[in-house]
Amino acid sequence: MRCRNLFRIISAFYVYISLILRIMEVNTQPTEGVNVTMTLEPVNFRASTGAKRLTIDRQGRLMLSAALRKELNIDAQLSPWVTVLYDAEYDIWALQKNEKLKQGPDGATTKVDKRGYISAGSILRRNRLDYENGPLRYDFDGTVSYSGESYLSFKRVPSA
């Protein structure tokens, strides 16, 4: 009984692969009278370079990249608290984990959720950042000092 089922599965798989190969053969045949040159190149589906980055999405949330969460050692259950600062004049965000600060500014502390998001709609609207037309990206730009404390700085990347 098992051999018969295995034979059926293998036969179905063979038919399926044969159909796919025929479809590919038909789709790659040039149209009559037309000379088609196809240049194919491999596509890399791996994640980006692992850059430390902040992204503001259309819902008004700050998203911390995986590399940034890893550097700050942010864990959604154990230590998700960060201090976030924004300089409207230079359009620069500053961020630091609360555990690394001696004394952070009042009201600047917020929680990072389990997916790496921070709700920031109110500050985005107050500073008139146009986040509703697409994501805004901020790449790591070094460190800045505020009240004697060191913060990671993120500068806006012009959209393409």
mmCIF file of C-alpha atoms in Angstrom:
data_model
loop_
_atom_site.group_PDB
_atom_site.id
_atom_site.type_symbol
_atom_site.label_atom_id
_atom_site.label_comp_id
_atom_site.label_asym_id
_atom_site.label_seq_id
_atom_site.Cartn_x
_atom_site.Cartn_y
_atom_site.Cartn_z
ATOM 1 C CA MET A 1 0.000 0.000 0.000
ATOM 2 C CA ARG A 2 2.777 2.435 0.929
ATOM 3 C CA CYS A 3 4.704 1.670 -2.257
ATOM 4 C CA ARG A 4 1.618 2.375 -4.356
ATOM 5 C CA ASN A 5 1.103 5.777 -2.655
ATOM 6 C CA LEU A 6 4.754 6.633 -3.056
ATOM 7 C CA PHE A 7 4.565 5.713 -6.743
ATOM 8 C CA ARG A 8 1.513 7.987 -7.171
ATOM 9 C CA ILE A 9 3.286 10.899 -5.482
ATOM 10 C CA ILE A 10 6.395 10.458 -7.621
ATOM 11 C CA SER A 11 4.283 10.189 -10.795
ATOM 12 C CA ALA A 12 2.342 13.348 -9.930
ATOM 13 C CA PHE A 13 5.573 15.193 -9.186
ATOM 14 C CA TYR A 14 7.033 14.077 -12.537
ATOM 15 C CA VAL A 15 3.938 15.303 -14.408
ATOM 16 C CA TYR A 16 4.062 18.615 -12.529
ATOM 17 C CA ILE A 17 7.750 19.187 -13.351
ATOM 18 C CA SER A 18 7.162 18.217 -16.998
ATOM 19 C CA LEU A 19 4.370 20.793 -17.273
ATOM 20 C CA ILE A 20 6.528 23.510 -15.740
ATOM 21 C CA LEU A 21 9.372 22.736 -18.133
ATOM 22 C CA ARG A 22 7.004 22.879 -21.124
ATOM 23 C CA ILE A 23 5.585 26.229 -19.979
ATOM 24 C CA MET A 24 9.084 27.624 -19.557
ATOM 25 C CA GLU A 25 10.050 26.344 -22.995
ATOM 26 C CA VAL A 26 7.008 27.966 -24.626
ATOM 27 C CA ASN A 27 7.499 31.284 -22.806
ATOM 28 C CA THR A 28 11.150 31.573 -23.786
ATOM 29 C CA GLN A 29 10.615 30.899 -27.485
ATOM 30 C CA PRO A 30 10.952 34.133 -29.481
ATOM 31 C CA THR A 31 7.976 35.342 -31.451
ATOM 32 C CA GLU A 32 8.195 34.531 -35.141
ATOM 33 C CA GLY A 33 10.183 37.193 -36.992
ATOM 34 C CA VAL A 34 11.350 38.900 -33.776
ATOM 35 C CA ASN A 35 14.861 38.468 -32.452
ATOM 36 C CA VAL A 36 14.750 38.619 -28.646
ATOM 37 C CA THR A 37 17.867 38.861 -26.514
ATOM 38 C CA MET A 38 17.262 38.240 -22.835
ATOM 39 C CA THR A 39 19.735 39.345 -20.221
ATOM 40 C CA LEU A 40 19.070 37.530 -16.989
ATOM 41 C CA GLU A 41 20.899 38.162 -13.774
ATOM 42 C CA PRO A 42 20.613 36.519 -10.369
ATOM 43 C CA VAL A 43 18.504 38.273 -7.760
ATOM 44 C CA ASN A 44 19.760 38.449 -4.201
ATOM 45 C CA PHE A 45 16.898 37.940 -1.736
ATOM 46 C CA ARG A 46 19.024 38.364 1.355
ATOM 47 C CA ALA A 47 18.383 41.196 3.755
ATOM 48 C CA SER A 48 20.143 44.489 3.240
ATOM 49 C CA THR A 49 23.590 45.205 4.594
ATOM 50 C CA GLY A 50 22.501 45.124 8.214
ATOM 51 C CA ALA A 51 22.723 48.881 8.538
ATOM 52 C CA LYS A 52 21.647 50.693 11.666
ATOM 53 C CA ARG A 53 18.611 52.604 10.474
ATOM 54 C CA LEU A 54 15.404 54.313 11.582
ATOM 55 C CA THR A 55 12.442 54.262 9.222
ATOM 56 C CA ILE A 56 9.226 56.239 9.607
ATOM 57 C CA ASP A 57 6.319 54.408 7.988
ATOM 58 C CA ARG A 58 2.971 55.716 6.723
ATOM 59 C CA GLN A 59 1.273 54.990 10.051
ATOM 60 C CA GLY A 60 3.590 57.379 11.883
ATOM 61 C CA ARG A 61 5.726 54.759 13.583
ATOM 62 C CA LEU A 62 9.481 54.736 14.013
ATOM 63 C CA MET A 63 10.871 51.347 13.047
ATOM 64 C CA LEU A 64 14.254 50.328 14.406
ATOM 65 C CA SER A 65 16.245 48.055 12.096
ATOM 66 C CA ALA A 66 17.303 44.648 13.361
ATOM 67 C CA ALA A 67 20.951 45.767 13.405
ATOM 68 C CA LEU A 68 20.058 48.777 15.563
ATOM 69 C CA ARG A 69 17.995 46.683 17.979
ATOM 70 C CA LYS A 70 20.868 44.226 18.208
ATOM 71 C CA GLU A 71 23.429 46.951 18.939
ATOM 72 C CA LEU A 72 21.241 48.493 21.636
ATOM 73 C CA ASN A 73 20.418 45.015 22.959
ATOM 74 C CA ILE A 74 16.697 45.755 22.863
ATOM 75 C CA ASP A 75 14.511 42.849 23.908
ATOM 76 C CA ALA A 76 10.725 43.295 23.803
ATOM 77 C CA GLN A 77 10.198 41.437 27.082
ATOM 78 C CA LEU A 78 13.181 42.432 29.202
ATOM 79 C CA SER A 79 14.430 45.896 28.259
ATOM 80 C CA PRO A 80 12.386 47.698 25.604
ATOM 81 C CA TRP A 81 12.744 51.263 26.969
ATOM 82 C CA VAL A 82 14.582 53.934 24.945
ATOM 83 C CA THR A 83 14.943 57.715 24.977
ATOM 84 C CA VAL A 84 14.219 59.440 21.665
ATOM 85 C CA LEU A 85 15.209 63.012 20.746
ATOM 86 C CA TYR A 86 14.488 64.973 17.554
ATOM 87 C CA ASP A 87 16.157 68.107 16.154
ATOM 88 C CA ALA A 88 13.709 69.767 13.737
ATOM 89 C CA GLU A 89 16.272 72.292 12.478
ATOM 90 C CA TYR A 90 18.661 69.632 11.151
ATOM 91 C CA ASP A 91 16.105 66.797 10.788
ATOM 92 C CA ILE A 92 18.159 64.468 12.987
ATOM 93 C CA TRP A 93 16.901 61.788 15.366
ATOM 94 C CA ALA A 94 18.886 60.699 18.416
ATOM 95 C CA LEU A 95 18.256 57.483 20.310
ATOM 96 C CA GLN A 96 19.700 55.660 23.299
ATOM 97 C CA LYS A 97 18.668 52.791 25.514
ATOM 98 C CA ASN A 98 17.577 53.964 28.964
ATOM 99 C CA GLU A 99 19.909 51.569 30.756
ATOM 100 C CA LYS A 100 22.901 53.358 29.199
ATOM 101 C CA LEU A 101 21.793 56.818 30.375
ATOM 102 C CA LYS A 102 22.407 58.292 33.799
ATOM 103 C CA GLN A 103 19.610 60.853 33.484
ATOM 104 C CA GLY A 104 17.422 61.136 30.390
ATOM 105 C CA PRO A 105 15.163 64.088 29.571
ATOM 106 C CA ASP A 106 11.657 63.971 31.053
ATOM 107 C CA GLY A 107 8.958 62.740 28.681
ATOM 108 C CA ALA A 108 11.365 61.432 26.036
ATOM 109 C CA THR A 109 11.231 57.820 27.212
ATOM 110 C CA THR A 110 9.156 55.353 25.235
ATOM 111 C CA LYS A 111 8.773 51.633 24.754
ATOM 112 C CA VAL A 112 9.816 49.618 21.702
ATOM 113 C CA ASP A 113 7.239 46.954 20.854
ATOM 114 C CA LYS A 114 8.094 43.351 20.008
ATOM 115 C CA ARG A 115 8.376 44.128 16.272
ATOM 116 C CA GLY A 116 10.761 47.054 16.778
ATOM 117 C CA TYR A 117 8.253 49.905 16.393
ATOM 118 C CA ILE A 118 7.806 53.112 18.390
ATOM 119 C CA SER A 119 4.618 55.167 18.106
ATOM 120 C CA ALA A 120 5.651 58.683 17.035
ATOM 121 C CA GLY A 121 2.612 60.175 15.275
ATOM 122 C CA SER A 122 2.253 63.160 17.608
ATOM 123 C CA ILE A 123 5.846 64.371 17.236
ATOM 124 C CA LEU A 124 5.713 63.801 13.476
ATOM 125 C CA ARG A 125 2.572 65.929 13.135
ATOM 126 C CA ARG A 126 3.924 68.605 15.500
ATOM 127 C CA ASN A 127 7.066 68.956 13.366
ATOM 128 C CA ARG A 128 5.119 68.641 10.097
ATOM 129 C CA LEU A 129 7.076 65.683 8.764
ATOM 130 C CA ASP A 130 5.422 64.347 5.601
ATOM 131 C CA TYR A 131 5.353 60.667 6.487
ATOM 132 C CA GLU A 132 1.988 59.840 4.875
ATOM 133 C CA ASN A 133 3.393 59.821 1.319
ATOM 134 C CA GLY A 134 5.851 57.026 1.924
ATOM 135 C CA PRO A 135 8.544 55.903 4.294
ATOM 136 C CA LEU A 136 11.266 58.267 5.495
ATOM 137 C CA ARG A 137 14.670 56.668 6.083
ATOM 138 C CA TYR A 138 17.323 57.833 8.508
ATOM 139 C CA ASP A 139 20.756 56.186 8.483
ATOM 140 C CA PHE A 140 23.224 56.045 11.349
ATOM 141 C CA ASP A 141 25.371 59.181 11.379
ATOM 142 C CA GLY A 142 27.535 58.738 14.474
ATOM 143 C CA THR A 143 26.948 59.875 18.017
ATOM 144 C CA VAL A 144 25.794 63.175 19.479
ATOM 145 C CA SER A 145 25.917 64.521 22.996
ATOM 146 C CA TYR A 146 22.909 65.941 24.832
ATOM 147 C CA SER A 147 23.202 67.053 28.473
ATOM 148 C CA GLY A 148 26.460 65.146 28.787
ATOM 149 C CA GLU A 149 24.933 61.872 27.567
ATOM 150 C CA SER A 150 25.869 60.058 24.344
ATOM 151 C CA TYR A 151 23.115 59.216 21.828
ATOM 152 C CA LEU A 152 23.153 57.437 18.481
ATOM 153 C CA SER A 153 22.409 59.959 15.724
ATOM 154 C CA PHE A 154 20.393 59.315 12.543
ATOM 155 C CA LYS A 155 20.375 61.607 9.518
ATOM 156 C CA ARG A 156 17.727 61.571 6.796
ATOM 157 C CA VAL A 157 18.474 59.789 3.530
ATOM 158 C CA PRO A 158 17.048 61.614 0.503
ATOM 159 C CA SER A 159 14.319 59.539 -1.138
ATOM 160 C CA ALA A 160 15.099 58.271 -4.603
#
